[in-house]
């Protein structure tokens, strides 16, 4: 069965407006999905919104509208932002979707029938803000519950519980087993250590319901209509409900083909929801449903964007609006900043000044300047015609085959070819290094390596001074080689940056007059084409158009 690369993000809660953290996560997933397509993989990219819960119900009541109407309007804010930021997902998860409801209720019924869900009464301190009962572990050193819990009150309530603790040892064994193979359960590794420590402390079962008397906006429990499902089996289950999972089929291997060809997924989540939701509750839910160990997803855990070293939050009033940034600087500038100024898995400080600085330095001054001066020289000296000198091409072929400089044929007879052979090798090394970094989800490192090619090209121009070579017929072959190498380097750069900067990549191909029949179509880019020599001898490039105009002020 042909496997599909399935990537999904945490679904966004519709009771809050999109912020820079949401934007980062979705762009990261989009870049990884685009890179997999660049490799020739079939990809299924899912994202969406979590629309149930007490806060949504309260917000809708406050506005005097039905919850359905409230979530429709808030959901559009997310979808509009993803369109603006060129996030191209394959399916959109909404937890009010009937196919999702059917899967959630089917899962709950199966686990209830298997005696993995039971009813019990709980009394104690309850956080109204976080919608959960608190234990002494949540108290601070002073014995009080911190401000993060909001209003805390004594409450007694009967609810349904999922037998979580019985699967504790299985999860510990899974984490240990997966850490010894190429595909660990959690990446980066230090997050896996944090998770294992949290599982060691696991005690008690998981409350999965709320009585309708105080929360009606949710999915009804199929075995008790007086209760709705609380967030866990609802929100977390979207990862399989929208991928074709059938809860009525008990054996995992008998699941529909459309599901088996996608699952397991790479799930991109923030560090704040690794423990306990995605790292503990979710795999145990899947295990209880009969998913084998090899069908557990992989969790790629990213860090936070902070502001001045402090976490962004509505209460602190330091939320950064990605809509405003995209409107001000453009989607590509924001995408580039978000992917280049943070190491995946770690935290970073957001800086609007860095958005401008990174764009002007890396894109306008380096890559954009290279494109402009390369095509200007091709137009001025050769009317856009590229000539890959035949004798040089032969030496290049030998060089690539031997992976070393052919000493006698080049050093003694054509030493002037050495810089060009070295440049071609450097570009290919950069392309390979860029791919290795992308395969490790190190997007920032991949971009750095890719744009180093532009730096080398600008150095090549400065060292060889094409404007001087153009003055003599004797140096015409060298000028031809320089112009060809610059254009060919730009073609490869465009392929490498296309997952992060799709519009810019199309712009480079358009100006190179390359694959014009696929202009605007992402099938135009393929990683297998990132080999030296793609532009044929005699190809005519287009005229330059400013691709990255500087951001002033």
XYZ file of C-alpha atoms in Angstrom:
553
model
C 0.000 0.000 0.000
C 1.389 3.405 -1.003
C 1.923 5.497 2.124
C 0.919 9.129 2.355
C 2.937 11.595 4.410
C 0.310 12.737 6.898
C 1.031 15.950 8.767
C -1.345 17.650 11.161
C -1.232 20.505 13.637
C -2.998 21.059 16.907
C -6.426 22.494 16.173
C -6.943 26.082 17.295
C -9.496 26.995 19.938
C -12.131 29.263 18.396
C -12.663 31.237 21.581
C -9.415 33.144 20.996
C -8.122 35.254 18.119
C -5.192 33.998 16.003
C -1.817 35.103 17.360
C 1.790 34.766 16.216
C 2.137 31.330 17.834
C -0.764 30.014 15.756
C 0.815 31.487 12.627
C 4.211 29.962 13.348
C 2.793 26.482 13.884
C 0.711 26.543 10.706
C 3.496 27.961 8.534
C 5.898 25.349 9.951
C 3.488 22.567 9.027
C 2.916 24.086 5.592
C 6.674 24.259 4.942
C 7.171 20.623 5.955
C 4.216 19.558 3.771
C 5.562 21.531 0.801
C 9.004 20.007 1.272
C 7.558 16.486 1.256
C 5.736 17.294 -1.989
C 9.010 18.693 -3.326
C 10.516 15.261 -2.640
C 7.726 13.682 -4.661
C 5.746 12.351 -1.701
C 1.969 12.203 -1.588
C 0.922 14.468 1.280
C -2.171 14.909 3.434
C -2.050 18.080 5.537
C -4.811 18.574 8.097
C -5.471 21.528 10.350
C -8.600 23.085 11.803
C -10.433 24.375 14.860
C -11.752 23.112 18.201
C -15.244 24.604 18.505
C -16.775 23.097 21.657
C -16.473 23.911 25.350
C -17.749 26.027 28.179
C -15.814 29.157 27.194
C -17.333 29.092 23.708
C -20.784 28.631 25.201
C -20.218 31.555 27.589
C -18.842 33.825 24.842
C -21.812 33.088 22.586
C -24.248 33.802 25.417
C -22.465 37.065 26.156
C -22.884 38.152 22.514
C -26.483 37.002 22.461
C -26.005 34.496 19.636
C -26.121 30.724 19.305
C -22.814 28.836 19.744
C -23.048 27.620 16.132
C -23.127 31.192 14.875
C -20.328 32.259 17.197
C -17.932 29.524 16.052
C -18.757 30.125 12.380
C -17.610 33.739 12.641
C -14.493 32.970 14.693
C -13.539 30.039 12.461
C -13.465 32.339 9.436
C -10.800 34.468 11.131
C -8.467 31.496 11.191
C -9.239 30.366 7.645
C -8.730 33.882 6.283
C -5.350 34.168 7.990
C -4.144 30.839 6.623
C -5.127 31.919 3.115
C -3.225 35.171 3.594
C -0.133 33.307 4.799
C -0.302 30.787 1.909
C -0.931 27.834 4.232
C -2.265 25.196 1.848
C -3.918 22.404 3.828
C -5.651 19.400 2.247
C -8.531 19.114 4.711
C -10.052 21.313 7.371
C -11.134 19.883 10.732
C -14.098 21.398 12.555
C -15.265 19.581 15.657
C -18.925 20.372 14.921
C -18.595 18.353 11.689
C -20.999 15.389 11.669
C -18.324 12.918 10.508
C -16.215 13.916 13.517
C -19.153 13.567 15.907
C -19.835 10.071 14.567
C -16.239 8.966 15.184
C -16.077 10.477 18.678
C -19.309 8.816 19.782
C -18.216 5.520 18.219
C -14.923 5.604 20.120
C -16.639 6.425 23.410
C -19.198 3.658 22.985
C -16.502 1.063 22.254
C -14.476 2.011 25.304
C -17.606 2.077 27.482
C -18.587 -1.382 26.249
C -15.066 -2.605 27.070
C -15.395 -1.301 30.653
C -12.707 1.337 30.101
C -15.105 4.179 30.986
C -16.959 4.362 34.300
C -19.072 6.842 36.284
C -17.929 8.327 39.576
C -18.471 11.306 41.859
C -15.754 13.866 42.468
C -15.583 16.708 44.930
C -12.899 19.304 45.442
C -11.502 22.560 44.152
C -12.512 23.395 40.588
C -10.885 25.940 38.232
C -13.614 27.733 36.307
C -11.074 29.161 33.841
C -9.372 25.850 33.054
C -12.547 23.778 33.419
C -10.945 21.104 35.602
C -10.712 19.845 39.161
C -7.453 20.689 40.887
C -5.298 18.620 43.213
C -2.691 19.570 45.791
C -0.057 19.273 43.028
C -1.495 22.456 41.502
C -0.965 24.470 44.695
C 1.952 26.875 44.948
C 4.613 26.876 47.701
C 2.281 29.065 49.771
C -0.451 26.428 49.619
C -2.665 28.571 47.396
C -3.769 28.033 43.801
C -1.957 30.457 41.490
C -3.575 33.159 39.344
C -3.225 30.969 36.248
C -6.226 28.952 37.501
C -8.510 31.974 37.729
C -11.589 31.604 39.923
C -11.371 28.435 42.046
C -14.414 27.069 43.867
C -15.454 23.997 45.820
C -17.622 21.709 43.723
C -19.083 18.202 43.834
C -20.037 16.579 40.576
C -20.741 13.164 39.060
C -18.965 12.451 35.783
C -17.560 9.732 33.542
C -13.911 8.688 33.746
C -11.551 6.958 31.324
C -9.239 4.357 32.891
C -6.014 6.161 32.113
C -3.656 4.897 34.807
C -3.957 1.238 33.799
C -1.955 2.075 30.630
C 0.888 3.889 32.424
C 3.513 1.131 32.108
C 2.657 0.568 28.461
C 3.332 4.253 27.708
C 6.650 4.214 29.562
C 7.703 1.147 27.578
C 6.616 2.799 24.310
C 8.669 5.918 24.978
C 11.735 3.823 25.792
C 11.284 1.580 22.776
C 10.750 4.448 20.334
C 13.758 6.377 21.669
C 16.019 3.581 20.376
C 14.863 3.800 16.753
C 15.097 6.429 14.017
C 11.543 7.621 14.635
C 11.228 8.551 18.334
C 7.812 9.271 19.787
C 8.688 12.885 20.627
C 11.163 15.282 19.027
C 13.306 17.078 20.062
C 14.852 14.630 22.519
C 14.760 16.844 25.599
C 10.962 17.040 25.302
C 10.847 13.244 25.344
C 12.730 13.291 28.651
C 10.212 15.768 30.076
C 7.353 13.535 28.942
C 8.807 10.397 30.472
C 9.219 12.160 33.814
C 5.582 13.288 33.639
C 4.343 9.757 32.879
C 6.277 8.452 35.896
C 4.208 10.819 38.072
C 0.887 9.802 36.472
C -1.820 8.801 38.938
C -5.582 8.616 38.677
C -7.999 8.442 35.763
C -9.242 11.051 33.288
C -12.560 12.886 33.591
C -14.084 12.975 30.099
C -17.570 14.433 30.604
C -19.522 17.434 31.804
C -23.206 17.360 32.834
C -25.484 19.068 30.358
C -26.963 21.056 33.214
C -23.932 23.349 33.057
C -22.437 22.598 29.623
C -24.701 21.815 26.678
C -22.289 22.852 23.894
C -20.510 19.591 23.186
C -20.868 16.090 21.746
C -23.342 13.960 23.713
C -22.113 10.769 25.323
C -23.781 7.949 23.352
C -24.432 5.963 26.540
C -25.785 8.856 28.638
C -27.551 11.785 26.952
C -27.426 13.852 30.127
C -23.700 14.403 29.577
C -21.475 15.830 26.847
C -17.911 14.815 26.117
C -15.304 17.082 27.624
C -12.449 18.206 25.379
C -10.147 15.168 25.324
C -12.033 12.621 23.231
C -13.470 15.462 21.154
C -10.536 17.702 20.201
C -7.782 15.060 20.154
C -9.780 12.628 18.045
C -9.868 14.997 15.068
C -6.483 13.644 13.976
C -8.080 10.329 13.039
C -11.723 11.289 12.450
C -10.803 13.434 9.423
C -8.352 10.851 8.116
C -10.993 8.172 7.596
C -10.924 6.194 10.862
C -13.917 3.896 11.457
C -14.626 3.331 15.188
C -16.956 0.409 14.485
C -13.981 -1.675 13.253
C -12.094 -3.091 16.242
C -9.006 -4.510 14.518
C -6.586 -1.799 13.456
C -5.426 -3.721 10.385
C -9.040 -3.907 9.133
C -9.441 -0.114 9.064
C -10.353 1.490 5.701
C -7.543 1.758 3.162
C -7.825 5.549 3.074
C -6.992 5.659 6.778
C -4.216 3.072 6.797
C -2.381 4.764 3.943
C -2.197 7.999 5.972
C -1.768 6.978 9.587
C 0.404 7.348 11.662
C 0.815 11.105 11.408
C 3.495 13.635 12.167
C 1.696 15.915 14.637
C 3.028 19.429 15.201
C 2.146 20.826 18.605
C 3.292 23.516 21.026
C 5.269 22.569 24.109
C 2.393 23.674 26.363
C 0.089 20.904 25.133
C 2.587 18.029 25.083
C 1.915 17.227 28.744
C -0.547 15.827 29.474
C -2.851 16.058 26.427
C -0.817 14.869 23.443
C 1.966 13.012 25.201
C -0.148 11.068 27.714
C -3.897 11.161 27.026
C -3.706 10.807 23.239
C -1.420 7.757 22.885
C -3.247 5.998 25.732
C -6.580 6.662 24.025
C -5.222 5.122 20.812
C -3.734 2.161 22.671
C -7.057 1.507 24.429
C -8.727 1.469 21.000
C -6.351 -1.235 19.790
C -3.779 0.811 17.873
C -0.475 -1.139 17.784
C 2.758 0.466 18.983
C 3.982 1.073 15.440
C 0.793 3.058 14.733
C 1.493 5.694 17.358
C 2.030 9.164 15.872
C 5.242 11.164 16.073
C 5.037 14.450 17.981
C 7.118 17.386 16.740
C 7.066 19.829 19.648
C 7.859 23.466 18.963
C 8.689 26.248 21.404
C 7.066 29.604 22.059
C 7.511 33.042 20.617
C 8.118 35.285 23.614
C 8.182 39.061 23.842
C 11.048 40.522 25.811
C 11.625 37.122 27.369
C 8.027 36.868 28.627
C 5.349 34.528 27.314
C 2.694 36.245 25.214
C -0.795 36.230 26.700
C -4.043 38.158 26.424
C -3.950 38.981 30.114
C -0.474 40.513 29.773
C -1.587 42.470 26.713
C 1.464 41.483 24.662
C -0.142 39.422 21.907
C 1.351 39.939 18.417
C -1.225 39.982 15.606
C 0.023 38.066 12.517
C -2.738 39.597 10.371
C -1.373 43.078 10.953
C 2.190 41.957 10.287
C 1.255 40.226 7.023
C -0.652 43.311 5.883
C 2.273 45.567 6.762
C 5.202 43.551 5.430
C 3.683 40.883 3.198
C 3.103 37.175 3.744
C 6.482 36.114 2.388
C 8.407 38.439 4.701
C 6.516 37.065 7.707
C 6.907 33.439 6.575
C 10.626 33.956 6.121
C 11.061 35.555 9.529
C 9.056 32.883 11.348
C 11.037 30.072 9.732
C 14.503 31.635 9.879
C 14.671 33.288 13.297
C 13.777 30.330 15.526
C 15.221 26.840 15.910
C 12.417 24.274 15.772
C 11.762 23.033 19.289
C 13.232 26.037 21.072
C 11.835 29.386 22.219
C 12.634 32.700 20.567
C 11.977 36.354 21.233
C 9.720 38.015 18.693
C 10.992 41.297 17.254
C 9.246 43.341 14.590
C 12.586 45.009 13.885
C 13.999 41.561 13.081
C 11.209 40.958 10.557
C 12.481 43.969 8.612
C 16.165 43.246 9.225
C 15.990 39.597 8.097
C 13.995 40.517 5.003
C 16.282 43.364 3.925
C 19.556 41.576 4.689
C 18.849 38.051 3.460
C 16.262 38.599 0.758
C 16.512 42.143 -0.600
C 20.263 42.748 -0.282
C 21.516 39.217 -0.949
C 19.122 37.077 -3.000
C 17.153 39.881 -4.646
C 20.305 41.795 -5.502
C 21.875 38.654 -6.972
C 18.867 38.007 -9.197
C 18.778 41.599 -10.396
C 22.488 41.966 -11.190
C 22.750 38.469 -12.767
C 19.886 39.013 -15.208
C 20.971 42.583 -15.883
C 24.421 41.372 -16.933
C 22.945 38.539 -19.030
C 20.741 41.065 -20.833
C 23.498 43.666 -21.222
C 26.297 41.387 -22.408
C 24.493 38.466 -24.092
C 20.898 39.624 -24.695
C 19.803 37.016 -22.124
C 21.372 34.079 -23.970
C 23.124 31.524 -21.746
C 26.110 29.597 -23.086
C 27.472 26.639 -21.179
C 30.937 26.312 -22.763
C 31.223 22.783 -24.290
C 34.795 22.204 -23.145
C 33.936 23.314 -19.619
C 30.848 21.114 -19.624
C 33.045 18.102 -20.357
C 35.350 18.924 -17.471
C 32.339 19.469 -15.201
C 30.959 16.055 -16.117
C 34.289 14.478 -15.236
C 34.461 16.452 -12.033
C 30.986 15.419 -10.890
C 31.666 11.802 -11.755
C 35.025 11.632 -10.010
C 33.989 13.907 -7.146
C 37.417 15.463 -7.361
C 39.191 17.893 -9.625
C 40.631 16.160 -12.731
C 44.163 17.396 -12.090
C 45.873 16.995 -15.464
C 43.020 18.135 -17.698
C 42.076 21.167 -15.639
C 44.917 22.438 -13.503
C 47.513 22.318 -16.275
C 45.464 23.040 -19.388
C 42.465 25.073 -18.172
C 43.194 26.492 -14.717
C 40.637 29.227 -15.383
C 37.900 26.581 -14.991
C 38.803 25.828 -11.380
C 36.667 28.558 -9.748
C 33.639 27.447 -11.750
C 34.066 23.769 -10.955
C 34.480 24.668 -7.312
C 31.349 26.846 -7.401
C 29.212 24.108 -8.979
C 30.387 21.641 -6.340
C 29.622 24.132 -3.580
C 26.075 24.673 -4.857
C 25.409 20.930 -4.935
C 26.884 20.486 -1.454
C 24.595 23.244 -0.220
C 21.584 21.604 -1.858
C 22.365 18.297 -0.158
C 22.963 19.991 3.183
C 19.711 21.937 2.856
C 17.805 18.701 2.299
C 19.441 17.027 5.278
C 18.417 19.914 7.521
C 14.839 19.854 6.201
C 14.623 16.121 6.869
C 15.511 16.905 10.488
C 12.880 19.704 10.573
C 15.651 22.286 11.046
C 14.040 24.839 8.756
C 16.181 27.756 9.901
C 19.401 25.838 9.181
C 18.098 24.734 5.788
C 17.369 28.344 4.834
C 20.786 29.453 6.004
C 22.492 26.834 3.840
C 20.305 27.606 0.816
C 20.903 31.341 0.973
C 24.632 30.793 1.427
C 24.575 29.914 -2.281
C 23.455 33.473 -3.012
C 26.333 34.782 -0.898
C 28.807 32.648 -2.846
C 27.345 33.888 -6.119
C 27.785 37.510 -5.089
C 31.382 36.725 -4.082
C 31.935 35.057 -7.471
C 30.744 38.204 -9.225
C 33.001 40.433 -7.159
C 36.037 38.196 -7.717
C 35.629 37.692 -11.454
C 34.367 41.193 -12.390
C 32.214 40.240 -15.413
C 32.144 43.901 -16.506
C 35.885 43.681 -17.168
C 35.655 40.322 -18.925
C 33.013 41.776 -21.267
C 35.623 44.157 -22.719
C 37.655 41.441 -24.477
C 36.754 38.649 -26.905
C 39.511 36.526 -25.359
C 37.647 36.346 -22.051
C 34.247 35.695 -23.641
C 34.189 32.000 -22.590
C 34.784 32.969 -18.972
C 32.020 35.559 -19.105
C 29.675 32.972 -20.576
C 30.482 30.593 -17.749
C 29.891 33.213 -15.075
C 26.498 34.198 -16.480
C 25.471 30.552 -16.832
C 26.610 29.688 -13.315
C 24.712 32.573 -11.792
C 21.476 31.644 -13.572
C 21.857 27.962 -12.736
C 22.579 28.778 -9.080
C 19.424 30.911 -8.942
C 17.392 28.056 -10.397
C 18.587 25.702 -7.653
C 18.094 28.317 -4.927
C 14.484 28.757 -6.073
C 13.847 25.027 -5.661
C 15.405 24.943 -2.192
C 13.490 27.947 -0.825
C 10.149 27.079 -2.465
C 8.664 25.416 0.678
C 9.200 28.612 2.684
C 8.878 31.259 -0.048
C 6.619 29.793 -2.742
C 5.798 33.110 -4.419
C 9.434 34.197 -4.494
C 10.454 30.835 -5.964
C 7.889 31.271 -8.747
C 9.171 34.809 -9.265
C 12.739 33.555 -9.757
C 11.620 30.845 -12.209
C 9.523 33.399 -14.087
C 12.477 35.759 -14.471
C 14.685 32.855 -15.526
C 12.001 32.061 -18.101
C 12.009 28.509 -16.792
C 9.136 25.992 -16.810
C 6.741 28.748 -17.797
C 4.012 26.257 -18.656
C 3.758 25.524 -14.894
C 3.890 29.136 -13.747
C 1.973 29.474 -10.473
C 1.721 25.693 -10.040
C 3.779 24.144 -7.242
C 4.432 21.076 -9.422
C 6.926 23.382 -11.095
C 9.415 22.557 -8.314
C 10.989 19.174 -7.664
C 13.904 18.304 -5.409
C 15.276 15.894 -7.992
C 15.796 18.914 -10.275
C 18.218 20.469 -7.766
C 21.094 19.030 -9.798
C 23.650 21.093 -11.627
C 23.115 21.671 -15.344
C 19.338 21.947 -15.581
C 19.358 25.068 -17.748
C 20.279 24.011 -21.293
C 22.930 25.613 -23.447
C 21.269 28.385 -25.457
C 18.498 29.076 -22.935
C 17.306 32.686 -22.898
C 16.507 34.218 -19.518
C 14.055 37.044 -18.941
C 14.581 40.578 -17.763
C 14.889 41.402 -14.057
C 11.985 42.718 -12.016
C 12.599 43.703 -8.359
C 11.580 40.621 -6.382
C 12.286 41.813 -2.852
C 11.933 45.599 -2.722
C 13.546 46.866 0.459
C 11.350 47.686 3.426
C 12.161 51.264 4.357
C 11.542 53.060 7.614
